[in-house]
Tab-separated table of C-alpha atoms in Angstrom:
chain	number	residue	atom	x	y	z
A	1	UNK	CA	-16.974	11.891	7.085
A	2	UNK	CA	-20.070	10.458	5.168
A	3	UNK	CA	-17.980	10.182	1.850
A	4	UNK	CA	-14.429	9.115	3.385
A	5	UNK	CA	-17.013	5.938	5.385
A	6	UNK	CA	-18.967	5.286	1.942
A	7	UNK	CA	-15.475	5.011	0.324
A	8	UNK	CA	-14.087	3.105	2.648
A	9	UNK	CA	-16.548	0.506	3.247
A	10	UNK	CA	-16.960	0.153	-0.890
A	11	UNK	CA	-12.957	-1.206	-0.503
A	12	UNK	CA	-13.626	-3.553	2.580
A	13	UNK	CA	-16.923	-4.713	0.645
A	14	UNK	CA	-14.470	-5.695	-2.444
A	15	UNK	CA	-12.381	-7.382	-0.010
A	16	UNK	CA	-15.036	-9.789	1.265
A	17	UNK	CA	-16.402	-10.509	-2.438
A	18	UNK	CA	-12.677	-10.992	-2.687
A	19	UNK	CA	-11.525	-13.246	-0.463
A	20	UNK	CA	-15.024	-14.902	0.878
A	21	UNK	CA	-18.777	-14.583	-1.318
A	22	UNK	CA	-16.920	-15.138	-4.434
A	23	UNK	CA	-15.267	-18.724	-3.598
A	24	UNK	CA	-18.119	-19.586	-1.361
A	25	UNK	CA	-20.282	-19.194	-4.378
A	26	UNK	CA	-18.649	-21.092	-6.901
A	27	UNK	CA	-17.965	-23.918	-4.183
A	28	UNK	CA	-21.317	-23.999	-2.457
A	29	UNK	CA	-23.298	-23.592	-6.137
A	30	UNK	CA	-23.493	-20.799	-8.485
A	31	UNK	CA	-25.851	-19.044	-8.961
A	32	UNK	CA	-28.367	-21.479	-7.185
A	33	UNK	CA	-27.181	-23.599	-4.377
A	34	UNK	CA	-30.043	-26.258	-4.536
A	35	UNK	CA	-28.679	-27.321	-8.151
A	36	UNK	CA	-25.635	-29.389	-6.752
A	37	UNK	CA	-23.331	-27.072	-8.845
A	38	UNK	CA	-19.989	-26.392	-6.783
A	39	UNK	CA	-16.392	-26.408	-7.731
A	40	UNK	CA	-13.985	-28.196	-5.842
A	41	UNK	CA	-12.133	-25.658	-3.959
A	42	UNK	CA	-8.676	-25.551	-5.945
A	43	UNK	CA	-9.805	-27.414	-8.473
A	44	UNK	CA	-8.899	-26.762	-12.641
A	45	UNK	CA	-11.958	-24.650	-13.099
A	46	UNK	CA	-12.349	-23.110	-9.542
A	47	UNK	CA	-9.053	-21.523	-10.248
A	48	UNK	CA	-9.765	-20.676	-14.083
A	49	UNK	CA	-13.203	-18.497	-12.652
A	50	UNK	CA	-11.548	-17.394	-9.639
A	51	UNK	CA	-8.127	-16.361	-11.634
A	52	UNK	CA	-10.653	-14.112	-14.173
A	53	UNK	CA	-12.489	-12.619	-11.138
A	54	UNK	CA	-10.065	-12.016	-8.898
A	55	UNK	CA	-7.636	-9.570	-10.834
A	56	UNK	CA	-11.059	-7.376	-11.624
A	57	UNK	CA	-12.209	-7.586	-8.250
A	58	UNK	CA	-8.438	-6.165	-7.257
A	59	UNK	CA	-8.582	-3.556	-9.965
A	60	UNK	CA	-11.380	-2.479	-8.597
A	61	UNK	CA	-10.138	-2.210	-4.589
A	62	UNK	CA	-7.401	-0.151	-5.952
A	63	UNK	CA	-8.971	2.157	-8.268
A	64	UNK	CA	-10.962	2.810	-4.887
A	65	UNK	CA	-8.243	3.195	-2.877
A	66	UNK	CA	-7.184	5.825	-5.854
A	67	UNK	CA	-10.340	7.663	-5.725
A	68	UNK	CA	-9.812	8.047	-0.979
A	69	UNK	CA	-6.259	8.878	-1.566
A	70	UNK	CA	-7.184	11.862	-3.716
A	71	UNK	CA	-9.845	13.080	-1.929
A	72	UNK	CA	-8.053	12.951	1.161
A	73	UNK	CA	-5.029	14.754	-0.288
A	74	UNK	CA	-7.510	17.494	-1.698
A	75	UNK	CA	-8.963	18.304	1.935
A	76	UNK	CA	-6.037	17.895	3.744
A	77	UNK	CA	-4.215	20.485	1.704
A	78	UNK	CA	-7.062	22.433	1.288
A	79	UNK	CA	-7.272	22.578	5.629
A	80	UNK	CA	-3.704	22.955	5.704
A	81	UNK	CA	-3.713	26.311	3.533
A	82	UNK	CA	-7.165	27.261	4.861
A	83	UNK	CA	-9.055	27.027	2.172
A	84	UNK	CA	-12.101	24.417	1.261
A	85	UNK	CA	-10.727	22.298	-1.249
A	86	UNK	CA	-13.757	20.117	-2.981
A	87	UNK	CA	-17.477	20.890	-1.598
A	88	UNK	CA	-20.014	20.877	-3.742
A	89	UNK	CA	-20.252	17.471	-5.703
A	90	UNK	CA	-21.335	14.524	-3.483
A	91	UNK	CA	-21.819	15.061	0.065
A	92	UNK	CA	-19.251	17.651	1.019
A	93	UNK	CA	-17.270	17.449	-2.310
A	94	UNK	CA	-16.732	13.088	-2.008
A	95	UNK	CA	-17.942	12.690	-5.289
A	96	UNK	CA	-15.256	15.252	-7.190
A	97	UNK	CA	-12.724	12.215	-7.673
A	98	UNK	CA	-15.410	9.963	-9.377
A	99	UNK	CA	-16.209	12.660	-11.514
A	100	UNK	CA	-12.772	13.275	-12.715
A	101	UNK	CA	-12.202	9.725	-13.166
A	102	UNK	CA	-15.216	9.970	-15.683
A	103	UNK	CA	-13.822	13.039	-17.084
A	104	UNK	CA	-10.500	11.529	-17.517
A	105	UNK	CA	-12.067	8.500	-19.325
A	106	UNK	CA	-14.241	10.419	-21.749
A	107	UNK	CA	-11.185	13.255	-22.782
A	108	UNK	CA	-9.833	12.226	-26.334
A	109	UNK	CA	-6.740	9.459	-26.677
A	110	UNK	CA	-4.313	12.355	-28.230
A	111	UNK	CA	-0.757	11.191	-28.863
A	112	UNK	CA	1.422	14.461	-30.371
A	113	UNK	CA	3.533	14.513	-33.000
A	114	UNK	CA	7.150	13.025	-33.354
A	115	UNK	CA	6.819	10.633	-30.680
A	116	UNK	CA	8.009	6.962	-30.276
A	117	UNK	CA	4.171	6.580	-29.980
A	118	UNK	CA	4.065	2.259	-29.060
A	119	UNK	CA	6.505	3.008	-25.983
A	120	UNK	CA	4.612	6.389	-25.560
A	121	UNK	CA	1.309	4.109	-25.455
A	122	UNK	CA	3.622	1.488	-23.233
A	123	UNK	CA	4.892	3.425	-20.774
A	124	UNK	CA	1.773	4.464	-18.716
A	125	UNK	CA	0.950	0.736	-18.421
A	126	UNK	CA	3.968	-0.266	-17.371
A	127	UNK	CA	3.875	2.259	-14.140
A	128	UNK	CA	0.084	0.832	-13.546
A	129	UNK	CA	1.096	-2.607	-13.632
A	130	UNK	CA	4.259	-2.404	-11.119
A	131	UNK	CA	1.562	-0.658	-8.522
A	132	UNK	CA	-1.260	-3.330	-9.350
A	133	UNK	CA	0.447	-6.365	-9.013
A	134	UNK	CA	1.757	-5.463	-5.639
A	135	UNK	CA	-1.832	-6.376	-4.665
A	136	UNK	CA	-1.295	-10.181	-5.512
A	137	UNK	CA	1.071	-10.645	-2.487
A	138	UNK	CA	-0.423	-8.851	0.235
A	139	UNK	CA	-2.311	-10.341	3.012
A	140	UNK	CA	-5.046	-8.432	4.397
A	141	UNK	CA	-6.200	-10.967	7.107
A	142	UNK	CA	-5.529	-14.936	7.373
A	143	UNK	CA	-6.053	-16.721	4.277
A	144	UNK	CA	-7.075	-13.558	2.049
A	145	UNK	CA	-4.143	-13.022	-0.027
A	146	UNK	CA	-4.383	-13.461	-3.785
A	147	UNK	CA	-0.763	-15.258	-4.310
A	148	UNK	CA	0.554	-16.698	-1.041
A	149	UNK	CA	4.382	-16.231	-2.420
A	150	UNK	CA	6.866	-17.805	-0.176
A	151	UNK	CA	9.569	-15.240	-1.600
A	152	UNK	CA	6.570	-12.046	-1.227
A	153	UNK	CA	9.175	-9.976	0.263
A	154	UNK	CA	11.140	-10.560	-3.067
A	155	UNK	CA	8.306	-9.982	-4.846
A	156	UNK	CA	7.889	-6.696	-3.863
A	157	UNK	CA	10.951	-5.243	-4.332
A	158	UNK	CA	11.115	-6.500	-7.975
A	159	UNK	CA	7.996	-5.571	-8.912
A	160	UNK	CA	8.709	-1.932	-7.459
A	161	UNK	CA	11.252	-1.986	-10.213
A	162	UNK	CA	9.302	-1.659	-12.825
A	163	UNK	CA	7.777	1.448	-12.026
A	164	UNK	CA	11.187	3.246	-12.815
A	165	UNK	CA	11.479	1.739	-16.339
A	166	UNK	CA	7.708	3.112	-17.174
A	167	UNK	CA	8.780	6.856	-15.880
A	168	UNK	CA	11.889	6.804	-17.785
A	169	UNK	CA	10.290	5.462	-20.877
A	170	UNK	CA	7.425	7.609	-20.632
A	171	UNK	CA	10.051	10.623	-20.434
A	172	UNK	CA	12.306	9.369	-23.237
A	173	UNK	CA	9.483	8.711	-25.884
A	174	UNK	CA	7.615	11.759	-25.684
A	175	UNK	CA	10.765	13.964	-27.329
A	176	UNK	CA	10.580	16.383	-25.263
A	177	UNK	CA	13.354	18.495	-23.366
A	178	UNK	CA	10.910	18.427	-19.661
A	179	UNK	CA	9.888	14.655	-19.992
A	180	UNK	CA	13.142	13.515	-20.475
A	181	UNK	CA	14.825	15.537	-17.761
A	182	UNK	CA	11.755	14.393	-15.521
A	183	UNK	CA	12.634	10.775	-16.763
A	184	UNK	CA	15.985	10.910	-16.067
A	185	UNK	CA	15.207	12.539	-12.382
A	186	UNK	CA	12.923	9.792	-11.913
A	187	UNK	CA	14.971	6.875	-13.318
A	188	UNK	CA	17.608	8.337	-10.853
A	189	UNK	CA	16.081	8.536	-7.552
A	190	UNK	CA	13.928	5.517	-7.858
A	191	UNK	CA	16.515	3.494	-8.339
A	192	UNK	CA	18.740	4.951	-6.212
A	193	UNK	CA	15.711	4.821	-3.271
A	194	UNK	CA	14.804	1.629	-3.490
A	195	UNK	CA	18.575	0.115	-2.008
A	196	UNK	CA	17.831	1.451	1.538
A	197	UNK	CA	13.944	0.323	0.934
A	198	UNK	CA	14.762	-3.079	-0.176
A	199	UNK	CA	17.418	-3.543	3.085
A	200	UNK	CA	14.973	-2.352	5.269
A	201	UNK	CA	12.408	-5.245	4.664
A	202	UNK	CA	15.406	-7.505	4.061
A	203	UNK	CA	16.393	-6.558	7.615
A	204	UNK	CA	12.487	-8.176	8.733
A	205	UNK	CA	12.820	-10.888	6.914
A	206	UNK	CA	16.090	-11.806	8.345
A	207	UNK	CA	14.420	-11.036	12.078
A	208	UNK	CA	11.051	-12.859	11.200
A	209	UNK	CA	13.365	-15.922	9.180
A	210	UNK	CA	11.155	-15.870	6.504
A	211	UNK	CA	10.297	-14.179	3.350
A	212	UNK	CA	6.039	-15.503	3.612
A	213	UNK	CA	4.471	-12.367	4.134
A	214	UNK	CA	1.762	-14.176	6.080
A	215	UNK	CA	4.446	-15.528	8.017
A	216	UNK	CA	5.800	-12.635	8.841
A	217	UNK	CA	2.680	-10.974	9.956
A	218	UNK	CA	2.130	-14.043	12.064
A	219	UNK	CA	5.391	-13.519	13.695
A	220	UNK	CA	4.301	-9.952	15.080
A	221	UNK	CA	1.544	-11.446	17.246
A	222	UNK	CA	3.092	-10.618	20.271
A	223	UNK	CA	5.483	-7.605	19.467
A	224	UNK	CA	5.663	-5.605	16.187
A	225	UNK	CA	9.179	-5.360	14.651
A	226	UNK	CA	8.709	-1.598	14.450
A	227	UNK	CA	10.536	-1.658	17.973
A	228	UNK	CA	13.152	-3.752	17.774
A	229	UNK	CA	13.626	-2.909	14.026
A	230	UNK	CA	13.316	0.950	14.291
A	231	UNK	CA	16.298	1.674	12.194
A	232	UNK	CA	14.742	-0.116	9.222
A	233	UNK	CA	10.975	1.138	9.960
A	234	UNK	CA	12.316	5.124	9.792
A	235	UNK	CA	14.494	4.039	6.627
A	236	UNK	CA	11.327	2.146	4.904
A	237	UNK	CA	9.319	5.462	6.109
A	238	UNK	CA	11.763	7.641	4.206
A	239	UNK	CA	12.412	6.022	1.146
A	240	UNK	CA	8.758	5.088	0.185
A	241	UNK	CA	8.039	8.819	0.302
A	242	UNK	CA	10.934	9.337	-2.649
A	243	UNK	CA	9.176	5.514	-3.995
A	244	UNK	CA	5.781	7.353	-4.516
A	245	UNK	CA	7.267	10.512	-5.713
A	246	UNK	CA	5.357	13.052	-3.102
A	247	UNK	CA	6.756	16.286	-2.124
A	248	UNK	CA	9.592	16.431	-0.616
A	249	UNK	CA	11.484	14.070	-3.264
A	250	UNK	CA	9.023	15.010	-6.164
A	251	UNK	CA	12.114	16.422	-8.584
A	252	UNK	CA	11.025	14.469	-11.773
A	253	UNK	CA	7.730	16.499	-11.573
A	254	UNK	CA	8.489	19.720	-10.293
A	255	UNK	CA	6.254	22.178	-11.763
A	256	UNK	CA	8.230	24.959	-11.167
A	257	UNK	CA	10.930	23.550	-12.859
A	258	UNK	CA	9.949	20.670	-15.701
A	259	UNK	CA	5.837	22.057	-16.448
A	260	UNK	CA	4.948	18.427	-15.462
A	261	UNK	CA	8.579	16.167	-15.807
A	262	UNK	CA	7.361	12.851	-17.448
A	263	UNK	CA	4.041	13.037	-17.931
A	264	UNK	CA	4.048	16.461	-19.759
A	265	UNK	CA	2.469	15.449	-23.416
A	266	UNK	CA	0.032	12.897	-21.747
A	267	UNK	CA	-3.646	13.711	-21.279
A	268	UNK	CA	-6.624	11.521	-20.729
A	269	UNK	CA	-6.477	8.145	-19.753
A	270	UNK	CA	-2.894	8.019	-20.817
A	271	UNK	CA	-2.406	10.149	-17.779
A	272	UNK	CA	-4.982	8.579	-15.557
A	273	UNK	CA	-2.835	5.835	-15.286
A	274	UNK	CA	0.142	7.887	-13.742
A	275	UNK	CA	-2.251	9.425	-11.677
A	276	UNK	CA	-4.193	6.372	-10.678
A	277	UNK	CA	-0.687	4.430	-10.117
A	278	UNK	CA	0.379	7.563	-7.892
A	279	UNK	CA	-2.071	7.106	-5.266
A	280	UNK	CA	-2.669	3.150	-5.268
A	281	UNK	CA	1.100	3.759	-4.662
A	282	UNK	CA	0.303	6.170	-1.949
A	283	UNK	CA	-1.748	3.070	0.300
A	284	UNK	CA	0.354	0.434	-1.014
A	285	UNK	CA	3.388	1.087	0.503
A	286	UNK	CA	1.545	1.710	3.683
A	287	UNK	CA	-0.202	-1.162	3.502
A	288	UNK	CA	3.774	-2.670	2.655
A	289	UNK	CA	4.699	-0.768	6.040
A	290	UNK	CA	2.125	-2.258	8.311
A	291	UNK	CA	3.380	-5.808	7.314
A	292	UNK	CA	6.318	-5.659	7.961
A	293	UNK	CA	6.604	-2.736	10.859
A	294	UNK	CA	3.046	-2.713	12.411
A	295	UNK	CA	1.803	-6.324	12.929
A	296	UNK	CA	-0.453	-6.438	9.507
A	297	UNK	CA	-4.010	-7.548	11.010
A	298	UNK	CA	-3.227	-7.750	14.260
A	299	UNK	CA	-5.046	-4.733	16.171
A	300	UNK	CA	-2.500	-4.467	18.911
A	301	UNK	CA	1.276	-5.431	19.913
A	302	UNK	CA	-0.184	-7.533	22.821
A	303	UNK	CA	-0.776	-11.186	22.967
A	304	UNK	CA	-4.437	-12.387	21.632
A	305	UNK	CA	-4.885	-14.224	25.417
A	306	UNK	CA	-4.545	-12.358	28.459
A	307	UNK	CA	-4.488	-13.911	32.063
A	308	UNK	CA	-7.002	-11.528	34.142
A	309	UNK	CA	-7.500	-11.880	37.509
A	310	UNK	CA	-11.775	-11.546	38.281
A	311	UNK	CA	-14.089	-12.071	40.801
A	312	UNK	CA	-16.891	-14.106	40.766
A	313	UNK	CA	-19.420	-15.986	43.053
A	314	UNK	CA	-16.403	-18.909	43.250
A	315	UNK	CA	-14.235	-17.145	44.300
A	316	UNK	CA	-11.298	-15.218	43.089
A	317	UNK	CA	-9.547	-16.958	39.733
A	318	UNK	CA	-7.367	-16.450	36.754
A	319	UNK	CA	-9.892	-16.081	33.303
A	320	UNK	CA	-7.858	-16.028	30.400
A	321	UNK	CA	-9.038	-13.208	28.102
A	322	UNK	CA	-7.487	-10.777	25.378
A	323	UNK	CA	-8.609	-8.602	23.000
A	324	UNK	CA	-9.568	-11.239	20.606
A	325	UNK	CA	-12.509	-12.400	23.078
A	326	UNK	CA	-13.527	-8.729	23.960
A	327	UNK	CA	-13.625	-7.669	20.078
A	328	UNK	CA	-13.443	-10.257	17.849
A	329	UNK	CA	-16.560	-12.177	16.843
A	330	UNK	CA	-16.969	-15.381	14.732
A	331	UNK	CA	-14.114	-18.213	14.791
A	332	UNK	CA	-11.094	-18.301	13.078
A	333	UNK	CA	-10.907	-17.979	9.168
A	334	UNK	CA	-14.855	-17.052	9.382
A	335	UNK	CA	-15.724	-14.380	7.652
A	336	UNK	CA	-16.395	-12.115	10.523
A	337	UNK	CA	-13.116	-12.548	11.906
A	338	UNK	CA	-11.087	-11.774	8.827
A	339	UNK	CA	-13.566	-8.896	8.748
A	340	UNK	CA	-12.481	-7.239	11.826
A	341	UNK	CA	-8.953	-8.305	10.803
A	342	UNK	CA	-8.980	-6.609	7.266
A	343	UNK	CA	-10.480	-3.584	8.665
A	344	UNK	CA	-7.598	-2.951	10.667
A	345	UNK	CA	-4.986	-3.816	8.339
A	346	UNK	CA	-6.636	-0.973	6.078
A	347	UNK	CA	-6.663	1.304	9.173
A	348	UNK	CA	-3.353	1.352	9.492
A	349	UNK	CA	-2.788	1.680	5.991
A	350	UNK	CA	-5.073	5.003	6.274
A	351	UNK	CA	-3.117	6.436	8.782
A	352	UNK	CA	0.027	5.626	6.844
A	353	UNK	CA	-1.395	7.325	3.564
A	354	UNK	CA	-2.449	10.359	6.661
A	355	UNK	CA	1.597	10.314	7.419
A	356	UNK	CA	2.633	10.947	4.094
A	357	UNK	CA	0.145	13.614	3.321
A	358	UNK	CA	1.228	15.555	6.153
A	359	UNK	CA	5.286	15.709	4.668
A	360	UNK	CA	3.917	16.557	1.812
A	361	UNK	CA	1.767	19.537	3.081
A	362	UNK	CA	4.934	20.591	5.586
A	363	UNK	CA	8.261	20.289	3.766
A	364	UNK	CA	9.608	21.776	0.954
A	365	UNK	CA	11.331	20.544	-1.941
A	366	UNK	CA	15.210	18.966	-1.303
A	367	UNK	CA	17.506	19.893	-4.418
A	368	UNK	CA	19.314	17.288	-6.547
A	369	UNK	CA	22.307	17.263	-4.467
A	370	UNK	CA	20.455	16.582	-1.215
A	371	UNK	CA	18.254	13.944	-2.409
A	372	UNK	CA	20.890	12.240	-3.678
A	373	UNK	CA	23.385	12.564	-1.068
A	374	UNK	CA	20.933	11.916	1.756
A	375	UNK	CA	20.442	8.350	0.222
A	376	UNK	CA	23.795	7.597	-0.863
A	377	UNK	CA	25.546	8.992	2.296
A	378	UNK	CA	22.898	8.833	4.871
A	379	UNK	CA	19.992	6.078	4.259
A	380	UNK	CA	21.903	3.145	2.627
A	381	UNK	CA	24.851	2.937	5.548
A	382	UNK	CA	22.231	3.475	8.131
A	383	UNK	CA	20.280	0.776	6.364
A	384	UNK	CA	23.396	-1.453	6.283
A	385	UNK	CA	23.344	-1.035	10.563
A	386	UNK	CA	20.060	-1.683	10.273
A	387	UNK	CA	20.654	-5.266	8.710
A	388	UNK	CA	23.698	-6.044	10.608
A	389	UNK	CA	21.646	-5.191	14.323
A	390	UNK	CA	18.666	-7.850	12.449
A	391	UNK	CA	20.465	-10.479	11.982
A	392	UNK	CA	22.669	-10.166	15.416
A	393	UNK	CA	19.460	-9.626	17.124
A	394	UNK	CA	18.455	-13.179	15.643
A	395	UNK	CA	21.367	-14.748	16.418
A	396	UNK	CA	21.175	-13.351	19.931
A	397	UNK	CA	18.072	-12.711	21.324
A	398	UNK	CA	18.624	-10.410	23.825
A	399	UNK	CA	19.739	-7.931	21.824
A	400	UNK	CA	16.705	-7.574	20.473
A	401	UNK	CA	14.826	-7.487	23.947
A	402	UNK	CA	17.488	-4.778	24.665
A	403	UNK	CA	16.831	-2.702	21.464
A	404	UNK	CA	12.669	-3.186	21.978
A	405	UNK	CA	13.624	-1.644	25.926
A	406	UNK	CA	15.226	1.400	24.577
A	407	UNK	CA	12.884	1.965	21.748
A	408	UNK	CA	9.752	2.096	24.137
């Protein structure tokens, strides 16, 4: 518990020298406020400093995320098959992923012989890159998103793209009979996963009538489209399990079957970036998930202000109060607030990343035939139902109230 907390609170630290000390700094004076040196917020060089810092700062919160995500696969397969999993570096074994990492870092840069070594070199990069700039859209409380993209929801989808080109690149340049079956595997489902996943947040963008991700995080205030959208929320469940590649739709790595599928011939760092793409991947999609399914920030599915009948020496009257006055400190867009907001948002990411961990720990392994054909003839037409009930539940409203009745 004391290693997942120290982990965790190193991320939501990153987020507030994100998204608050950072631009405070350079607007209120850096490094000494009684100079009189402050940017302009928004101004040329506020967004030069800021646009250097800011993609380090989000390396950083997901090489973090990484480092939780395998640790808390490690000891929640090593409870599931009653065993102990990591225990001895770091208060009960938290350290082990931090020393891999270093490991990983320090092994030697070895490419083998008779490969197509610059896309060899390429490849692994590519796959890192379509996980870390996923980060540049998402909002993890009012006002702390990197790139407030009206089309984020677009954004998304194409940048989840490029994670197939990297595996089937990686696969195809190393010349090898595994990697390139693993490639093709990958290049395969990927592709073939992401149709139902990209309907299914089409479908909430056609409910919320927008494509702002903010927006549409603002528009589950009151009710979270996981209800009235559940067709889409399973679907988006399913397919980002195939997206990240995790047991039971891991076929391009099988090691019982391809010694390591695409990323056979790759060792140190060349490899760490599979693996650290893998798990950013793994709280990503989540983190995707409780956008556009679980209200983002907001801690619950209820309005922020509640009319509550109370006594007091008046007399009996109505107080308006909601959660946001019983747990929420600080005023709106101050840093306490976003805060409380953030550390929810990554809560529900956690127990998203929890979700997936426990498939992979349960199920076994589908074959080709049934991955396939449980996309092709099972995922994409319910997905289609999914979009047509959306936009009809737009058009009409009460369908929707209807749909949120029978779902609760």
């Amino acid at each position: 518990v004391i290693g997942y907390a120290a982990l965790f609170g190193t991320a939501h630290i990153v987020l507030i020298l994100a998204f608050q000390v950072i631009p405070a700094l350079l607007t209120n004076g850096l490094p000494f406020p009684w100079t009189g040196f402050g940017l302009e917020r928004n101004s040329f060089w506020f967004n030069v400093i800021y646009g250097v810092l800011s993609p380090i700062l989000a390396f950083l919160f997901v090489a973090v995320v990484a480092l939780i995500n395998i640790l808390m696969l490690r000891k929640y397969l090593a409870k599931v098959q009653n065993r102990f999993g990591p225990l001895h570096n770091g208060p009960s074994g938290s350290l082990q992923t931090v020393y891999d990492a270093l490991k990983l870092v320090s092994k030697e840069d070895y490419t083998p012989k008779m490969v197509e070594e610059t896309i060899f070199t390429l490849a692994p990069v590519l796959v890192f890159v379509s996980a870390f700039v996923l980060m540049a859209v998402i909002p993890f409380a009012p006002g702390w998103v990197f790139a407030n993209v009206e089309a984020g929801a677009v954004f998304i989808i194409a940048a989840g793209t490029l994670g197939s080109y990297g595996v089937l690149l990686a696969g195809w340049s190393m010349n090898n009979k595994f990697g390139l079956m693993g490639g093709m595997r990958a290049a395969a489902q990927l592709v073939s996963y992401e149709v139902p996943l990209s309907i299914s947040l089409l479908s909430v963008c056609v409910y919320a009538g927008s494509m702002n991700l903010t927006q549409i995080v603002n528009a589950q205030s009151q009710i979270w489209f996981a209800l009235p959208l559940f067709i889409p929320f399973v679907i988006y469940l399913i397919a980002g399990l195939a997206e990240i590649k995790m047991t039971p739709f891991d076929l391009p790595e099988a090691e019982s079957e391809l010694v390591a599928g695409f990323n056979t011939e790759y060792g140190g760092m060349r490899f760490g970036f599979f693996f650290v793409a893998e798990f950013a991947e793994l709280y990503l999609l989540p983190a995707v998930l409780a956008i556009f399914f679980l209200g983002g920030w907001h801690m619950l599915p209820l309005p922020e202000t509640l009319g509550i009948p109370i006594n007091t020496f008046l007399g009996d009257r109505l107080h308006l109060l909601g959660y946001k006055e019983l747990f929420v400190y600080g005023a709106d867009g101050s840093i306490w607030r976003n805060a409380f907001y953030s550390f929810w948002f990554l809560v529900k990411g956690a127990l998203g990343v929890y979700f997936y961990m426990w498939i992979r720990a349960t199920l076994p392994r589908f074959r080709d035939d049934q991955l396939m054909e449980l996309c092709w003839k099972g995922l994409i037409p319910l997905a289609l139902i999914g979009l047509m009930l959306a936009a009809f539940s737009k058009l009409v409203p009460a369908i929707g109230t209807i749909l949120s009745v029978l779902v609760g």
